[in-house]
Amino acid sequence: MKTKKLVSILIAGTLAAATAISASAQTINGTLDDDEKSGNTEVNARIEAAAPGEVSYVVTIPDSVDFGTLQQPKTDTNSNKYLSCDVTATQIKNFSKKQAVKVCVKDSTSSDGKFYITQKNAEDPFKIKYDIYNHDVNDDNIAQYTPLSDDTLTENGYHLCSFGSGSEGVTQKVTLVLNQKALYNKNLNDIAGDYSGTMVFHTSINTIGS
């Protein structure tokens, strides 16, 4: 499974203005009859504290995932196919305790908020729905969880996970579930071919509690 990286950067704080150099003057007054005279000049400088660090993150998502060859079930019963992948907080840099990267996901073309793969190169393409879970899911535990598409859909998609300060290297397990029951009693000659779809991942830095 290939991966790719999403990178977003938020600059925290501002850079200091250009350094100003100033000098004040004093006079040493004397005459020919005076003994030697002197004056004192105090030498000053300032070192500014370091500017706040750059807040940035790298989130690694799957480049592609593949359900492989689907099988038509012989009976009208559930026949789930499971596909696992990871979303990883590869880098979390200079986050405060109240900052977190929010990761959302949605289908690129869906009009009903569900996730689909669609038959390619077909005049009237067949579509197959699949679900996404933010857990390791299988036949034994799937009833314990609900798919993301049962949650609230926002403009950026469904909330998959969040990575906060100190979560660098943390991996979110994701499971895609396709029920091959959708193929039951279909004419395979009509629906044969390659299928594809696109998940869109959206990331943003959120302030917890705001």
JSON list of C-alpha atoms in Angstrom, two decimals:
[
{"chain": "A", "resi": 1, "resn": "MET", "atom": "CA", "xyz": [0.00, 0.00, 0.00]},
{"chain": "A", "resi": 2, "resn": "LYS", "atom": "CA", "xyz": [1.42, 3.32, -1.07]},
{"chain": "A", "resi": 3, "resn": "THR", "atom": "CA", "xyz": [1.15, 6.40, 1.09]},
{"chain": "A", "resi": 4, "resn": "LYS", "atom": "CA", "xyz": [1.27, 10.11, 0.54]},
{"chain": "A", "resi": 5, "resn": "LYS", "atom": "CA", "xyz": [1.59, 13.05, 2.88]},
{"chain": "A", "resi": 6, "resn": "LEU", "atom": "CA", "xyz": [-0.63, 15.99, 3.58]},
{"chain": "A", "resi": 7, "resn": "VAL", "atom": "CA", "xyz": [1.27, 19.00, 4.83]},
{"chain": "A", "resi": 8, "resn": "SER", "atom": "CA", "xyz": [-0.26, 22.13, 6.33]},
{"chain": "A", "resi": 9, "resn": "ILE", "atom": "CA", "xyz": [1.59, 24.95, 8.09]},
{"chain": "A", "resi": 10, "resn": "LEU", "atom": "CA", "xyz": [0.37, 27.64, 10.42]},
{"chain": "A", "resi": 11, "resn": "ILE", "atom": "CA", "xyz": [2.76, 30.35, 11.52]},
{"chain": "A", "resi": 12, "resn": "ALA", "atom": "CA", "xyz": [2.45, 31.21, 15.20]},
{"chain": "A", "resi": 13, "resn": "GLY", "atom": "CA", "xyz": [3.61, 34.62, 16.35]},
{"chain": "A", "resi": 14, "resn": "THR", "atom": "CA", "xyz": [5.31, 37.36, 14.37]},
{"chain": "A", "resi": 15, "resn": "LEU", "atom": "CA", "xyz": [8.86, 38.11, 13.45]},
{"chain": "A", "resi": 16, "resn": "ALA", "atom": "CA", "xyz": [10.53, 41.01, 15.23]},
{"chain": "A", "resi": 17, "resn": "ALA", "atom": "CA", "xyz": [10.85, 44.28, 13.35]},
{"chain": "A", "resi": 18, "resn": "ALA", "atom": "CA", "xyz": [14.22, 45.23, 11.89]},
{"chain": "A", "resi": 19, "resn": "THR", "atom": "CA", "xyz": [16.77, 46.02, 14.58]},
{"chain": "A", "resi": 20, "resn": "ALA", "atom": "CA", "xyz": [17.19, 49.73, 15.38]},
{"chain": "A", "resi": 21, "resn": "ILE", "atom": "CA", "xyz": [20.57, 51.11, 16.46]},
{"chain": "A", "resi": 22, "resn": "SER", "atom": "CA", "xyz": [20.59, 54.35, 18.45]},
{"chain": "A", "resi": 23, "resn": "ALA", "atom": "CA", "xyz": [23.18, 56.45, 20.22]},
{"chain": "A", "resi": 24, "resn": "SER", "atom": "CA", "xyz": [22.95, 59.42, 22.57]},
{"chain": "A", "resi": 25, "resn": "ALA", "atom": "CA", "xyz": [25.69, 62.02, 23.05]},
{"chain": "A", "resi": 26, "resn": "GLN", "atom": "CA", "xyz": [27.41, 63.63, 25.97]},
{"chain": "A", "resi": 27, "resn": "THR", "atom": "CA", "xyz": [30.17, 66.25, 26.03]},
{"chain": "A", "resi": 28, "resn": "ILE", "atom": "CA", "xyz": [33.51, 66.47, 27.76]},
{"chain": "A", "resi": 29, "resn": "ASN", "atom": "CA", "xyz": [34.40, 70.10, 28.25]},
{"chain": "A", "resi": 30, "resn": "GLY", "atom": "CA", "xyz": [37.90, 71.37, 29.07]},
{"chain": "A", "resi": 31, "resn": "THR", "atom": "CA", "xyz": [40.38, 74.19, 28.66]},
{"chain": "A", "resi": 32, "resn": "LEU", "atom": "CA", "xyz": [44.09, 74.39, 28.10]},
{"chain": "A", "resi": 33, "resn": "ASP", "atom": "CA", "xyz": [44.60, 74.91, 31.82]},
{"chain": "A", "resi": 34, "resn": "ASP", "atom": "CA", "xyz": [42.49, 71.88, 32.84]},
{"chain": "A", "resi": 35, "resn": "ASP", "atom": "CA", "xyz": [43.97, 68.62, 33.87]},
{"chain": "A", "resi": 36, "resn": "GLU", "atom": "CA", "xyz": [42.95, 65.63, 31.84]},
{"chain": "A", "resi": 37, "resn": "LYS", "atom": "CA", "xyz": [39.24, 64.91, 31.94]},
{"chain": "A", "resi": 38, "resn": "SER", "atom": "CA", "xyz": [37.27, 61.79, 31.13]},
{"chain": "A", "resi": 39, "resn": "GLY", "atom": "CA", "xyz": [33.72, 60.72, 30.56]},
{"chain": "A", "resi": 40, "resn": "ASN", "atom": "CA", "xyz": [31.97, 57.41, 30.79]},
{"chain": "A", "resi": 41, "resn": "THR", "atom": "CA", "xyz": [29.98, 55.76, 28.03]},
{"chain": "A", "resi": 42, "resn": "GLU", "atom": "CA", "xyz": [27.75, 52.89, 28.93]},
{"chain": "A", "resi": 43, "resn": "VAL", "atom": "CA", "xyz": [27.59, 50.23, 26.27]},
{"chain": "A", "resi": 44, "resn": "ASN", "atom": "CA", "xyz": [24.22, 48.45, 25.98]},
{"chain": "A", "resi": 45, "resn": "ALA", "atom": "CA", "xyz": [22.76, 45.70, 23.88]},
{"chain": "A", "resi": 46, "resn": "ARG", "atom": "CA", "xyz": [19.66, 43.52, 23.89]},
{"chain": "A", "resi": 47, "resn": "ILE", "atom": "CA", "xyz": [19.05, 39.92, 22.90]},
{"chain": "A", "resi": 48, "resn": "GLU", "atom": "CA", "xyz": [15.44, 39.13, 22.10]},
{"chain": "A", "resi": 49, "resn": "ALA", "atom": "CA", "xyz": [13.94, 35.82, 23.15]},
{"chain": "A", "resi": 50, "resn": "ALA", "atom": "CA", "xyz": [13.43, 33.37, 20.32]},
{"chain": "A", "resi": 51, "resn": "ALA", "atom": "CA", "xyz": [10.27, 33.90, 18.30]},
{"chain": "A", "resi": 52, "resn": "PRO", "atom": "CA", "xyz": [7.55, 31.26, 18.77]},
{"chain": "A", "resi": 53, "resn": "GLY", "atom": "CA", "xyz": [8.28, 28.14, 16.76]},
{"chain": "A", "resi": 54, "resn": "GLU", "atom": "CA", "xyz": [6.54, 27.26, 13.54]},
{"chain": "A", "resi": 55, "resn": "VAL", "atom": "CA", "xyz": [3.48, 25.10, 14.09]},
{"chain": "A", "resi": 56, "resn": "SER", "atom": "CA", "xyz": [3.29, 22.41, 11.42]},
{"chain": "A", "resi": 57, "resn": "TYR", "atom": "CA", "xyz": [2.17, 18.87, 10.82]},
{"chain": "A", "resi": 58, "resn": "VAL", "atom": "CA", "xyz": [2.47, 16.00, 8.37]},
{"chain": "A", "resi": 59, "resn": "VAL", "atom": "CA", "xyz": [-0.38, 13.50, 8.15]},
{"chain": "A", "resi": 60, "resn": "THR", "atom": "CA", "xyz": [0.22, 10.38, 6.05]},
{"chain": "A", "resi": 61, "resn": "ILE", "atom": "CA", "xyz": [-2.78, 8.83, 4.30]},
{"chain": "A", "resi": 62, "resn": "PRO", "atom": "CA", "xyz": [-3.11, 5.86, 1.92]},
{"chain": "A", "resi": 63, "resn": "ASP", "atom": "CA", "xyz": [-2.22, 6.63, -1.67]},
{"chain": "A", "resi": 64, "resn": "SER", "atom": "CA", "xyz": [-4.56, 3.88, -2.86]},
{"chain": "A", "resi": 65, "resn": "VAL", "atom": "CA", "xyz": [-6.46, 0.90, -1.49]},
{"chain": "A", "resi": 66, "resn": "ASP", "atom": "CA", "xyz": [-7.82, -2.12, -3.36]},
{"chain": "A", "resi": 67, "resn": "PHE", "atom": "CA", "xyz": [-10.68, -4.45, -2.48]},
{"chain": "A", "resi": 68, "resn": "GLY", "atom": "CA", "xyz": [-9.34, -6.89, -5.05]},
{"chain": "A", "resi": 69, "resn": "THR", "atom": "CA", "xyz": [-11.72, -9.18, -6.96]},
{"chain": "A", "resi": 70, "resn": "LEU", "atom": "CA", "xyz": [-15.24, -9.18, -5.56]},
{"chain": "A", "resi": 71, "resn": "GLN", "atom": "CA", "xyz": [-17.30, -12.35, -5.35]},
{"chain": "A", "resi": 72, "resn": "GLN", "atom": "CA", "xyz": [-21.02, -12.72, -5.99]},
{"chain": "A", "resi": 73, "resn": "PRO", "atom": "CA", "xyz": [-22.64, -14.43, -2.99]},
{"chain": "A", "resi": 74, "resn": "LYS", "atom": "CA", "xyz": [-24.87, -17.41, -3.65]},
{"chain": "A", "resi": 75, "resn": "THR", "atom": "CA", "xyz": [-27.49, -16.34, -1.11]},
{"chain": "A", "resi": 76, "resn": "ASP", "atom": "CA", "xyz": [-29.05, -13.01, -0.12]},
{"chain": "A", "resi": 77, "resn": "THR", "atom": "CA", "xyz": [-26.99, -12.70, 3.06]},
{"chain": "A", "resi": 78, "resn": "ASN", "atom": "CA", "xyz": [-24.24, -10.40, 4.27]},
{"chain": "A", "resi": 79, "resn": "SER", "atom": "CA", "xyz": [-20.86, -11.10, 2.69]},
{"chain": "A", "resi": 80, "resn": "ASN", "atom": "CA", "xyz": [-18.56, -8.36, 3.94]},
{"chain": "A", "resi": 81, "resn": "LYS", "atom": "CA", "xyz": [-15.12, -7.75, 2.53]},
{"chain": "A", "resi": 82, "resn": "TYR", "atom": "CA", "xyz": [-12.76, -5.85, 4.84]},
{"chain": "A", "resi": 83, "resn": "LEU", "atom": "CA", "xyz": [-9.89, -3.59, 3.85]},
{"chain": "A", "resi": 84, "resn": "SER", "atom": "CA", "xyz": [-7.59, -2.05, 6.45]},
{"chain": "A", "resi": 85, "resn": "CYS", "atom": "CA", "xyz": [-5.42, 1.04, 6.11]},
{"chain": "A", "resi": 86, "resn": "ASP", "atom": "CA", "xyz": [-3.73, 3.64, 8.33]},
{"chain": "A", "resi": 87, "resn": "VAL", "atom": "CA", "xyz": [-3.78, 7.39, 8.81]},
{"chain": "A", "resi": 88, "resn": "THR", "atom": "CA", "xyz": [-0.66, 8.47, 10.70]},
{"chain": "A", "resi": 89, "resn": "ALA", "atom": "CA", "xyz": [0.49, 11.64, 12.43]},
{"chain": "A", "resi": 90, "resn": "THR", "atom": "CA", "xyz": [3.96, 11.53, 10.89]},
{"chain": "A", "resi": 91, "resn": "GLN", "atom": "CA", "xyz": [4.95, 14.92, 12.32]},
{"chain": "A", "resi": 92, "resn": "ILE", "atom": "CA", "xyz": [3.38, 17.14, 14.98]},
{"chain": "A", "resi": 93, "resn": "LYS", "atom": "CA", "xyz": [5.60, 20.17, 15.53]},
{"chain": "A", "resi": 94, "resn": "ASN", "atom": "CA", "xyz": [5.32, 22.91, 18.18]},
{"chain": "A", "resi": 95, "resn": "PHE", "atom": "CA", "xyz": [1.68, 22.23, 19.01]},
{"chain": "A", "resi": 96, "resn": "SER", "atom": "CA", "xyz": [0.26, 23.68, 22.21]},
{"chain": "A", "resi": 97, "resn": "LYS", "atom": "CA", "xyz": [-1.79, 21.44, 24.49]},
{"chain": "A", "resi": 98, "resn": "LYS", "atom": "CA", "xyz": [-4.94, 23.03, 23.08]},
{"chain": "A", "resi": 99, "resn": "GLN", "atom": "CA", "xyz": [-4.11, 22.47, 19.41]},
{"chain": "A", "resi": 100, "resn": "ALA", "atom": "CA", "xyz": [-4.99, 19.40, 17.37]},
{"chain": "A", "resi": 101, "resn": "VAL", "atom": "CA", "xyz": [-5.08, 18.34, 13.73]},
{"chain": "A", "resi": 102, "resn": "LYS", "atom": "CA", "xyz": [-8.63, 17.36, 12.79]},
{"chain": "A", "resi": 103, "resn": "VAL", "atom": "CA", "xyz": [-8.85, 14.81, 9.99]},
{"chain": "A", "resi": 104, "resn": "CYS", "atom": "CA", "xyz": [-12.08, 14.45, 8.01]},
{"chain": "A", "resi": 105, "resn": "VAL", "atom": "CA", "xyz": [-12.96, 12.24, 5.05]},
{"chain": "A", "resi": 106, "resn": "LYS", "atom": "CA", "xyz": [-15.69, 12.21, 2.41]},
{"chain": "A", "resi": 107, "resn": "ASP", "atom": "CA", "xyz": [-16.50, 10.74, -0.99]},
{"chain": "A", "resi": 108, "resn": "SER", "atom": "CA", "xyz": [-15.39, 13.00, -3.82]},
{"chain": "A", "resi": 109, "resn": "THR", "atom": "CA", "xyz": [-18.64, 12.85, -5.83]},
{"chain": "A", "resi": 110, "resn": "SER", "atom": "CA", "xyz": [-21.34, 11.41, -3.59]},
{"chain": "A", "resi": 111, "resn": "SER", "atom": "CA", "xyz": [-24.60, 13.34, -3.39]},
{"chain": "A", "resi": 112, "resn": "ASP", "atom": "CA", "xyz": [-26.01, 11.44, -0.41]},
{"chain": "A", "resi": 113, "resn": "GLY", "atom": "CA", "xyz": [-22.97, 11.43, 1.89]},
{"chain": "A", "resi": 114, "resn": "LYS", "atom": "CA", "xyz": [-22.22, 7.73, 1.34]},
{"chain": "A", "resi": 115, "resn": "PHE", "atom": "CA", "xyz": [-19.04, 6.18, -0.09]},
{"chain": "A", "resi": 116, "resn": "TYR", "atom": "CA", "xyz": [-19.09, 4.43, -3.47]},
{"chain": "A", "resi": 117, "resn": "ILE", "atom": "CA", "xyz": [-17.00, 2.69, -6.06]},
{"chain": "A", "resi": 118, "resn": "THR", "atom": "CA", "xyz": [-18.37, 2.97, -9.61]},
{"chain": "A", "resi": 119, "resn": "GLN", "atom": "CA", "xyz": [-18.05, 0.79, -12.67]},
{"chain": "A", "resi": 120, "resn": "LYS", "atom": "CA", "xyz": [-15.61, 2.28, -15.18]},
{"chain": "A", "resi": 121, "resn": "ASN", "atom": "CA", "xyz": [-16.15, 2.60, -18.93]},
{"chain": "A", "resi": 122, "resn": "ALA", "atom": "CA", "xyz": [-19.85, 1.72, -18.75]},
{"chain": "A", "resi": 123, "resn": "GLU", "atom": "CA", "xyz": [-22.75, 3.60, -20.33]},
{"chain": "A", "resi": 124, "resn": "ASP", "atom": "CA", "xyz": [-24.95, 3.03, -17.29]},
{"chain": "A", "resi": 125, "resn": "PRO", "atom": "CA", "xyz": [-22.38, 2.32, -14.53]},
{"chain": "A", "resi": 126, "resn": "PHE", "atom": "CA", "xyz": [-23.20, 0.13, -11.55]},
{"chain": "A", "resi": 127, "resn": "LYS", "atom": "CA", "xyz": [-22.34, 1.61, -8.15]},
{"chain": "A", "resi": 128, "resn": "ILE", "atom": "CA", "xyz": [-21.41, -0.30, -4.99]},
{"chain": "A", "resi": 129, "resn": "LYS", "atom": "CA", "xyz": [-21.59, 1.32, -1.57]},
{"chain": "A", "resi": 130, "resn": "TYR", "atom": "CA", "xyz": [-18.92, 0.78, 1.06]},
{"chain": "A", "resi": 131, "resn": "ASP", "atom": "CA", "xyz": [-18.57, 1.99, 4.65]},
{"chain": "A", "resi": 132, "resn": "ILE", "atom": "CA", "xyz": [-15.66, 3.47, 6.58]},
{"chain": "A", "resi": 133, "resn": "TYR", "atom": "CA", "xyz": [-14.97, 2.76, 10.25]},
{"chain": "A", "resi": 134, "resn": "ASN", "atom": "CA", "xyz": [-12.36, 4.37, 12.50]},
{"chain": "A", "resi": 135, "resn": "HIS", "atom": "CA", "xyz": [-11.77, 1.01, 14.20]},
{"chain": "A", "resi": 136, "resn": "ASP", "atom": "CA", "xyz": [-10.41, -2.41, 13.37]},
{"chain": "A", "resi": 137, "resn": "VAL", "atom": "CA", "xyz": [-13.60, -4.10, 12.22]},
{"chain": "A", "resi": 138, "resn": "ASN", "atom": "CA", "xyz": [-14.40, -7.70, 11.28]},
{"chain": "A", "resi": 139, "resn": "ASP", "atom": "CA", "xyz": [-17.35, -10.09, 11.25]},
{"chain": "A", "resi": 140, "resn": "ASP", "atom": "CA", "xyz": [-17.00, -10.67, 14.99]},
{"chain": "A", "resi": 141, "resn": "ASN", "atom": "CA", "xyz": [-17.24, -7.04, 16.14]},
{"chain": "A", "resi": 142, "resn": "ILE", "atom": "CA", "xyz": [-18.82, -5.02, 13.35]},
{"chain": "A", "resi": 143, "resn": "ALA", "atom": "CA", "xyz": [-22.15, -4.85, 15.20]},
{"chain": "A", "resi": 144, "resn": "GLN", "atom": "CA", "xyz": [-20.42, -2.94, 18.01]},
{"chain": "A", "resi": 145, "resn": "TYR", "atom": "CA", "xyz": [-19.53, 0.04, 15.81]},
{"chain": "A", "resi": 146, "resn": "THR", "atom": "CA", "xyz": [-21.24, 2.45, 13.45]},
{"chain": "A", "resi": 147, "resn": "PRO", "atom": "CA", "xyz": [-19.79, 3.64, 10.13]},
{"chain": "A", "resi": 148, "resn": "LEU", "atom": "CA", "xyz": [-18.68, 7.24, 9.76]},
{"chain": "A", "resi": 149, "resn": "SER", "atom": "CA", "xyz": [-21.52, 7.91, 7.34]},
{"chain": "A", "resi": 150, "resn": "ASP", "atom": "CA", "xyz": [-24.00, 7.45, 10.21]},
{"chain": "A", "resi": 151, "resn": "ASP", "atom": "CA", "xyz": [-22.46, 10.54, 11.84]},
{"chain": "A", "resi": 152, "resn": "THR", "atom": "CA", "xyz": [-22.93, 14.21, 10.92]},
{"chain": "A", "resi": 153, "resn": "LEU", "atom": "CA", "xyz": [-21.61, 15.18, 7.51]},
{"chain": "A", "resi": 154, "resn": "THR", "atom": "CA", "xyz": [-19.84, 18.55, 7.43]},
{"chain": "A", "resi": 155, "resn": "GLU", "atom": "CA", "xyz": [-18.52, 20.54, 4.50]},
{"chain": "A", "resi": 156, "resn": "ASN", "atom": "CA", "xyz": [-15.14, 18.83, 4.96]},
{"chain": "A", "resi": 157, "resn": "GLY", "atom": "CA", "xyz": [-16.57, 15.35, 5.49]},
{"chain": "A", "resi": 158, "resn": "TYR", "atom": "CA", "xyz": [-16.94, 13.04, 8.47]},
{"chain": "A", "resi": 159, "resn": "HIS", "atom": "CA", "xyz": [-14.64, 13.42, 11.48]},
{"chain": "A", "resi": 160, "resn": "LEU", "atom": "CA", "xyz": [-12.21, 10.51, 11.31]},
{"chain": "A", "resi": 161, "resn": "CYS", "atom": "CA", "xyz": [-9.73, 11.38, 14.08]},
{"chain": "A", "resi": 162, "resn": "SER", "atom": "CA", "xyz": [-7.70, 14.15, 15.71]},
{"chain": "A", "resi": 163, "resn": "PHE", "atom": "CA", "xyz": [-3.98, 14.30, 16.51]},
{"chain": "A", "resi": 164, "resn": "GLY", "atom": "CA", "xyz": [-2.96, 16.57, 19.37]},
{"chain": "A", "resi": 165, "resn": "SER", "atom": "CA", "xyz": [0.28, 17.65, 21.00]},
{"chain": "A", "resi": 166, "resn": "GLY", "atom": "CA", "xyz": [2.50, 14.67, 21.72]},
{"chain": "A", "resi": 167, "resn": "SER", "atom": "CA", "xyz": [0.77, 12.39, 19.20]},
{"chain": "A", "resi": 168, "resn": "GLU", "atom": "CA", "xyz": [3.59, 12.31, 16.66]},
{"chain": "A", "resi": 169, "resn": "GLY", "atom": "CA", "xyz": [3.87, 8.77, 15.33]},
{"chain": "A", "resi": 170, "resn": "VAL", "atom": "CA", "xyz": [0.34, 7.83, 16.41]},
{"chain": "A", "resi": 171, "resn": "THR", "atom": "CA", "xyz": [-1.63, 5.79, 13.85]},
{"chain": "A", "resi": 172, "resn": "GLN", "atom": "CA", "xyz": [-5.39, 5.77, 13.38]},
{"chain": "A", "resi": 173, "resn": "LYS", "atom": "CA", "xyz": [-6.66, 2.41, 12.19]},
{"chain": "A", "resi": 174, "resn": "VAL", "atom": "CA", "xyz": [-9.25, 2.65, 9.42]},
{"chain": "A", "resi": 175, "resn": "THR", "atom": "CA", "xyz": [-11.39, -0.16, 7.98]},
{"chain": "A", "resi": 176, "resn": "LEU", "atom": "CA", "xyz": [-13.30, -0.03, 4.70]},
{"chain": "A", "resi": 177, "resn": "VAL", "atom": "CA", "xyz": [-16.19, -2.51, 4.53]},
{"chain": "A", "resi": 178, "resn": "LEU", "atom": "CA", "xyz": [-17.91, -3.53, 1.30]},
{"chain": "A", "resi": 179, "resn": "ASN", "atom": "CA", "xyz": [-20.91, -5.86, 1.50]},
{"chain": "A", "resi": 180, "resn": "GLN", "atom": "CA", "xyz": [-20.79, -8.13, -1.56]},
{"chain": "A", "resi": 181, "resn": "LYS", "atom": "CA", "xyz": [-24.48, -8.78, -0.95]},
{"chain": "A", "resi": 182, "resn": "ALA", "atom": "CA", "xyz": [-24.98, -5.87, -3.38]},
{"chain": "A", "resi": 183, "resn": "LEU", "atom": "CA", "xyz": [-23.93, -8.26, -6.16]},
{"chain": "A", "resi": 184, "resn": "TYR", "atom": "CA", "xyz": [-26.47, -10.95, -5.32]},
{"chain": "A", "resi": 185, "resn": "ASN", "atom": "CA", "xyz": [-28.72, -11.99, -8.19]},
{"chain": "A", "resi": 186, "resn": "LYS", "atom": "CA", "xyz": [-27.09, -9.48, -10.57]},
{"chain": "A", "resi": 187, "resn": "ASN", "atom": "CA", "xyz": [-26.14, -10.36, -14.15]},
{"chain": "A", "resi": 188, "resn": "LEU", "atom": "CA", "xyz": [-22.36, -10.52, -13.96]},
{"chain": "A", "resi": 189, "resn": "ASN", "atom": "CA", "xyz": [-22.06, -9.69, -17.65]},
{"chain": "A", "resi": 190, "resn": "ASP", "atom": "CA", "xyz": [-23.70, -6.34, -16.95]},
{"chain": "A", "resi": 191, "resn": "ILE", "atom": "CA", "xyz": [-21.66, -5.39, -13.89]},
{"chain": "A", "resi": 192, "resn": "ALA", "atom": "CA", "xyz": [-18.27, -6.93, -14.75]},
{"chain": "A", "resi": 193, "resn": "GLY", "atom": "CA", "xyz": [-15.28, -4.62, -15.03]},
{"chain": "A", "resi": 194, "resn": "ASP", "atom": "CA", "xyz": [-13.07, -2.36, -12.97]},
{"chain": "A", "resi": 195, "resn": "TYR", "atom": "CA", "xyz": [-14.46, -0.12, -10.26]},
{"chain": "A", "resi": 196, "resn": "SER", "atom": "CA", "xyz": [-13.01, 2.96, -8.60]},
{"chain": "A", "resi": 197, "resn": "GLY", "atom": "CA", "xyz": [-13.87, 5.78, -6.25]},
{"chain": "A", "resi": 198, "resn": "THR", "atom": "CA", "xyz": [-12.11, 8.53, -4.35]},
{"chain": "A", "resi": 199, "resn": "MET", "atom": "CA", "xyz": [-11.89, 9.37, -0.67]},
{"chain": "A", "resi": 200, "resn": "VAL", "atom": "CA", "xyz": [-11.04, 13.01, 0.04]},
{"chain": "A", "resi": 201, "resn": "PHE", "atom": "CA", "xyz": [-9.14, 13.66, 3.27]},
{"chain": "A", "resi": 202, "resn": "HIS", "atom": "CA", "xyz": [-9.26, 17.16, 4.76]},
{"chain": "A", "resi": 203, "resn": "THR", "atom": "CA", "xyz": [-6.99, 18.35, 7.58]},
{"chain": "A", "resi": 204, "resn": "SER", "atom": "CA", "xyz": [-7.03, 21.50, 9.69]},
{"chain": "A", "resi": 205, "resn": "ILE", "atom": "CA", "xyz": [-5.58, 22.77, 12.95]},
{"chain": "A", "resi": 206, "resn": "ASN", "atom": "CA", "xyz": [-8.27, 23.30, 15.57]},
{"chain": "A", "resi": 207, "resn": "THR", "atom": "CA", "xyz": [-8.09, 24.90, 19.00]},
{"chain": "A", "resi": 208, "resn": "ILE", "atom": "CA", "xyz": [-9.65, 22.62, 21.58]},
{"chain": "A", "resi": 209, "resn": "GLY", "atom": "CA", "xyz": [-12.39, 24.32, 23.54]},
{"chain": "A", "resi": 210, "resn": "SER", "atom": "CA", "xyz": [-12.83, 27.24, 21.14]}
]
